[in-house]
Amino acid sequence: ETGVTQSPTHLIKTRGQQVTLRCSSQSGHNTVSWYQQALGQGPQFIFQYYREEENGRGNFPPRFSGLQFPNYSSELNVNALELDDSALYLCASSSEAEKLFFGSGTQLSVL
Amino acid sequence: AQSVAQPEDQVNVAEGNPLTVKCTYSVSGNPYLFWYVQYPNRGLQFLLKYITGDNLVKGSYGFEAEFNKSQTSFHLKKPSALVSDSALYFCAVRDWGGATNKLIFGTGTLLAVQP
């Protein structure tokens, strides 16, 4: 186990709704990244937070937003859900550059 | 732009035989390369990384990877496969234009080890 926990494990939403996914990072890790993994694909980088500031973003629209809290836990918010947002959302924390510890993910289904 | 390609969707190998999972890369600048493994209903687990130095990198669970600059490859290898190695394997490269943890992943290779 990596020590990175995500909640919920599964979620079903309808198109147009909003969703919040949560991540508790491994103890001592101050950097959190979020990835989207569509079925049959590799993970795609959404954004990264370091000490509560976003410091890197992938090719995702502004309706994907996040937060990092003083205890380094994090949230991913997605507004105006679309069918294509259905995917496994992975949170990863790190204290060493590029060595990521992933959680088990949240499986989001948008109907 | 950085990218990696995993040409095989699936690799089948008998237990005890050596295994190779292929990865080629395309980068501008020095490549930082990684292998991750994903078991069913689990997140990705770090196996190993290449940044600089020895072209043969040793990682977790007996895996190793060989960096070949002339062939732009970073193949994952293991001398003797175990049934428990069956999983989805991802090659990745760091995107230098992004954040420190922005990795570009391949599409994955499913490794099936038969008893």
Coordinates of C-alpha atoms in Angstrom, one line a residue:
Chain A
E1 CA 0.0 0.0 0.0
T2 CA 1.2 3.5 -0.9
G3 CA -0.4 5.4 1.9
V4 CA -2.4 7.6 -0.6
T5 CA -6.1 7.2 0.0
Q6 CA -8.8 8.4 -2.3
S7 CA -12.6 8.8 -1.8
P8 CA -15.0 7.8 -2.9
T9 CA -13.9 4.7 -4.8
H10 CA -16.9 4.8 -7.2
L11 CA -19.2 7.6 -8.2
I12 CA -22.1 7.9 -10.6
K13 CA -23.2 11.3 -11.8
T14 CA -25.3 12.7 -14.6
R15 CA -24.3 15.0 -17.3
G16 CA -24.1 18.7 -16.2
Q17 CA -23.6 17.9 -12.5
Q18 CA -20.6 18.8 -10.4
V19 CA -18.3 16.4 -8.6
T20 CA -15.6 16.6 -5.9
L21 CA -13.0 13.9 -5.5
R22 CA -10.7 13.7 -2.4
C23 CA -7.2 12.6 -1.8
S24 CA -5.2 12.1 1.3
S25 CA -1.5 12.1 0.5
Q26 CA 1.2 10.0 2.0
S27 CA 2.7 11.4 5.2
G28 CA 5.5 13.9 4.5
H29 CA 4.6 14.4 0.8
N30 CA 4.0 18.0 -0.1
T31 CA 3.2 17.6 -3.8
V32 CA 0.0 16.2 -5.1
S33 CA -0.8 15.4 -8.8
W34 CA -4.0 14.4 -10.4
Y35 CA -4.3 12.2 -13.4
Q36 CA -7.3 11.0 -15.5
Q37 CA -7.2 7.5 -16.9
A38 CA -9.8 6.7 -19.5
L39 CA -10.6 3.1 -20.3
G40 CA -7.8 1.4 -22.2
Q41 CA -5.5 4.4 -22.0
G42 CA -2.6 5.6 -19.9
P43 CA -3.0 8.2 -17.3
Q44 CA -3.1 11.8 -18.4
F45 CA -1.8 14.6 -16.2
I46 CA -4.5 17.1 -15.1
F47 CA -2.6 19.3 -12.7
Q48 CA -0.2 19.5 -9.7
Y49 CA -0.2 21.3 -6.4
Y50 CA 2.7 22.2 -4.3
R51 CA 2.3 23.8 -0.9
E52 CA -1.3 24.8 -1.7
E53 CA -0.5 26.4 -5.1
E54 CA -1.2 25.0 -8.6
N55 CA 2.2 24.8 -10.3
G56 CA 1.5 22.8 -13.4
R57 CA -1.5 22.0 -15.6
G58 CA -2.1 19.6 -18.4
N59 CA -4.5 20.0 -21.4
F60 CA -7.7 20.1 -19.4
P61 CA -10.4 22.8 -19.5
P62 CA -11.0 25.3 -16.6
R63 CA -14.0 23.3 -15.4
F64 CA -11.4 21.0 -13.9
S65 CA -10.1 22.7 -10.8
G66 CA -8.4 21.7 -7.5
L67 CA -7.4 22.6 -4.1
Q68 CA -4.6 21.6 -1.7
F69 CA -5.0 22.0 2.0
P70 CA -2.4 22.8 4.7
N71 CA -2.2 19.1 5.6
Y72 CA -1.4 18.5 1.9
S73 CA -4.6 16.6 1.2
S74 CA -6.3 17.6 -2.0
E75 CA -9.5 17.9 -3.9
L76 CA -10.3 17.6 -7.6
N77 CA -13.5 19.4 -8.7
V78 CA -15.1 19.0 -12.1
N79 CA -18.0 21.2 -13.1
A80 CA -20.6 20.7 -15.9
L81 CA -19.8 17.0 -16.2
E82 CA -19.6 15.5 -19.7
L83 CA -20.0 11.9 -20.8
D84 CA -16.3 11.9 -21.8
D85 CA -15.3 12.7 -18.2
S86 CA -16.1 9.1 -17.3
A87 CA -12.7 7.7 -16.2
L88 CA -10.6 6.6 -13.3
Y89 CA -9.2 9.6 -11.5
L90 CA -5.8 9.0 -9.8
C91 CA -4.2 11.1 -7.2
A92 CA -0.4 10.8 -6.7
S93 CA 1.7 12.3 -4.0
S94 CA 5.5 12.7 -3.8
S95 CA 8.3 14.2 -1.9
E96 CA 10.9 13.3 -4.5
A97 CA 10.6 14.5 -8.0
E98 CA 9.1 12.1 -10.4
K99 CA 8.7 9.2 -8.0
L100 CA 5.0 9.2 -7.5
F101 CA 2.9 7.2 -5.1
F102 CA -0.6 6.6 -6.5
G103 CA -3.9 6.0 -4.8
S104 CA -6.3 3.3 -6.0
G105 CA -8.4 6.0 -7.7
T106 CA -12.0 7.0 -8.0
Q107 CA -14.0 5.5 -10.8
L108 CA -16.3 8.2 -12.1
S109 CA -19.2 7.3 -14.4
V110 CA -21.2 10.1 -16.1
L111 CA -24.6 9.1 -17.5
Chain B
A1 CA 6.8 17.2 -27.4
Q2 CA 7.7 14.3 -25.3
S3 CA 6.0 10.9 -25.9
V4 CA 6.4 7.2 -25.3
A5 CA 5.1 4.3 -27.4
Q6 CA 4.4 0.8 -26.2
P7 CA 4.0 -1.2 -29.4
E8 CA 2.5 -4.3 -27.8
D9 CA -1.0 -4.3 -26.2
Q10 CA -0.3 -7.7 -24.6
V11 CA 2.7 -9.9 -23.9
N12 CA 2.3 -13.6 -23.0
V13 CA 5.1 -15.5 -21.3
A14 CA 5.3 -18.8 -19.5
E15 CA 6.3 -18.8 -15.8
G16 CA 10.0 -19.1 -15.4
N17 CA 10.8 -17.7 -18.8
P18 CA 12.4 -14.3 -19.3
L19 CA 10.1 -11.4 -20.2
T20 CA 10.5 -8.1 -22.1
V21 CA 8.0 -5.3 -22.3
K22 CA 8.9 -2.8 -25.0
C23 CA 9.0 1.0 -24.8
T24 CA 10.3 3.6 -27.2
Y25 CA 10.5 7.3 -26.5
S26 CA 10.7 10.6 -28.3
V27 CA 12.0 13.6 -26.3
S28 CA 13.8 16.8 -26.8
G29 CA 16.6 16.9 -24.4
N30 CA 17.6 14.4 -21.8
P31 CA 15.0 11.7 -21.2
Y32 CA 13.8 10.9 -17.7
L33 CA 12.1 7.5 -18.2
F34 CA 9.9 5.4 -15.9
W35 CA 8.1 2.2 -15.5
Y36 CA 5.0 1.8 -13.5
V37 CA 2.8 -1.3 -12.9
Q38 CA -1.0 -1.4 -12.3
Y39 CA -2.7 -4.3 -10.7
P40 CA -6.5 -4.7 -11.1
N41 CA -8.5 -2.2 -9.1
R42 CA -5.3 -0.6 -7.8
G43 CA -3.3 2.6 -8.6
L44 CA 0.0 2.6 -10.3
Q45 CA 3.1 1.5 -8.5
F46 CA 6.6 2.8 -9.3
L47 CA 9.0 0.2 -10.5
L48 CA 12.1 2.1 -11.6
K49 CA 13.4 5.2 -13.3
Y50 CA 16.3 6.2 -15.5
I51 CA 17.7 9.7 -15.2
T52 CA 21.4 9.4 -16.0
G53 CA 24.3 7.0 -15.5
D54 CA 24.3 3.2 -16.0
N55 CA 22.1 2.1 -18.9
L56 CA 20.9 -0.9 -16.9
V57 CA 18.5 0.2 -14.2
K58 CA 17.4 -2.1 -11.4
G59 CA 14.0 -1.7 -9.8
S60 CA 11.4 -3.4 -7.6
Y61 CA 10.3 -7.0 -7.7
G62 CA 13.4 -8.1 -9.7
F63 CA 12.6 -5.9 -12.7
E64 CA 15.2 -4.0 -14.6
A65 CA 15.2 -1.8 -17.7
E66 CA 17.8 -1.1 -20.3
F67 CA 18.2 2.4 -21.7
N68 CA 19.4 2.5 -25.3
K69 CA 20.0 6.0 -26.6
S70 CA 20.7 4.9 -30.2
Q71 CA 17.5 3.0 -30.5
T72 CA 15.5 5.4 -28.3
S73 CA 14.2 2.5 -26.3
F74 CA 13.7 1.7 -22.6
H75 CA 12.6 -1.9 -22.4
L76 CA 11.5 -3.5 -19.2
K77 CA 12.9 -7.0 -18.4
K78 CA 12.9 -9.7 -15.9
P79 CA 15.0 -12.9 -16.1
S80 CA 12.3 -15.2 -14.8
A81 CA 8.6 -14.4 -14.9
L82 CA 6.2 -15.1 -12.1
V83 CA 2.4 -15.6 -12.4
S84 CA 2.1 -12.7 -9.9
D85 CA 3.8 -10.4 -12.4
S86 CA 0.6 -10.5 -14.5
A87 CA -0.5 -6.9 -14.6
L88 CA -0.7 -3.8 -16.8
Y89 CA 2.7 -2.0 -17.3
F90 CA 3.1 1.6 -18.3
C91 CA 6.2 3.3 -19.6
A92 CA 6.4 7.1 -19.0
V93 CA 8.6 10.1 -19.7
R94 CA 8.9 13.3 -17.8
D95 CA 7.4 16.3 -19.7
W96 CA 10.1 19.0 -19.4
G97 CA 7.6 21.7 -20.3
G98 CA 5.4 20.9 -17.3
A99 CA 5.4 20.5 -13.6
T100 CA 8.0 18.2 -11.9
N101 CA 5.5 15.4 -11.7
K102 CA 4.0 15.7 -15.1
L103 CA 4.6 12.4 -16.7
I104 CA 3.5 11.3 -20.2
F105 CA 2.4 7.7 -20.1
G106 CA 2.2 5.2 -22.8
T107 CA -1.0 3.2 -23.5
G108 CA 0.1 0.3 -21.4
T109 CA 1.0 -3.3 -22.1
L110 CA -0.8 -6.2 -20.4
L111 CA 1.5 -8.8 -19.3
A112 CA 0.0 -12.3 -18.9
V113 CA 2.2 -15.0 -17.3
Q114 CA 0.9 -18.5 -17.7
P115 CA 1.6 -21.1 -15.0

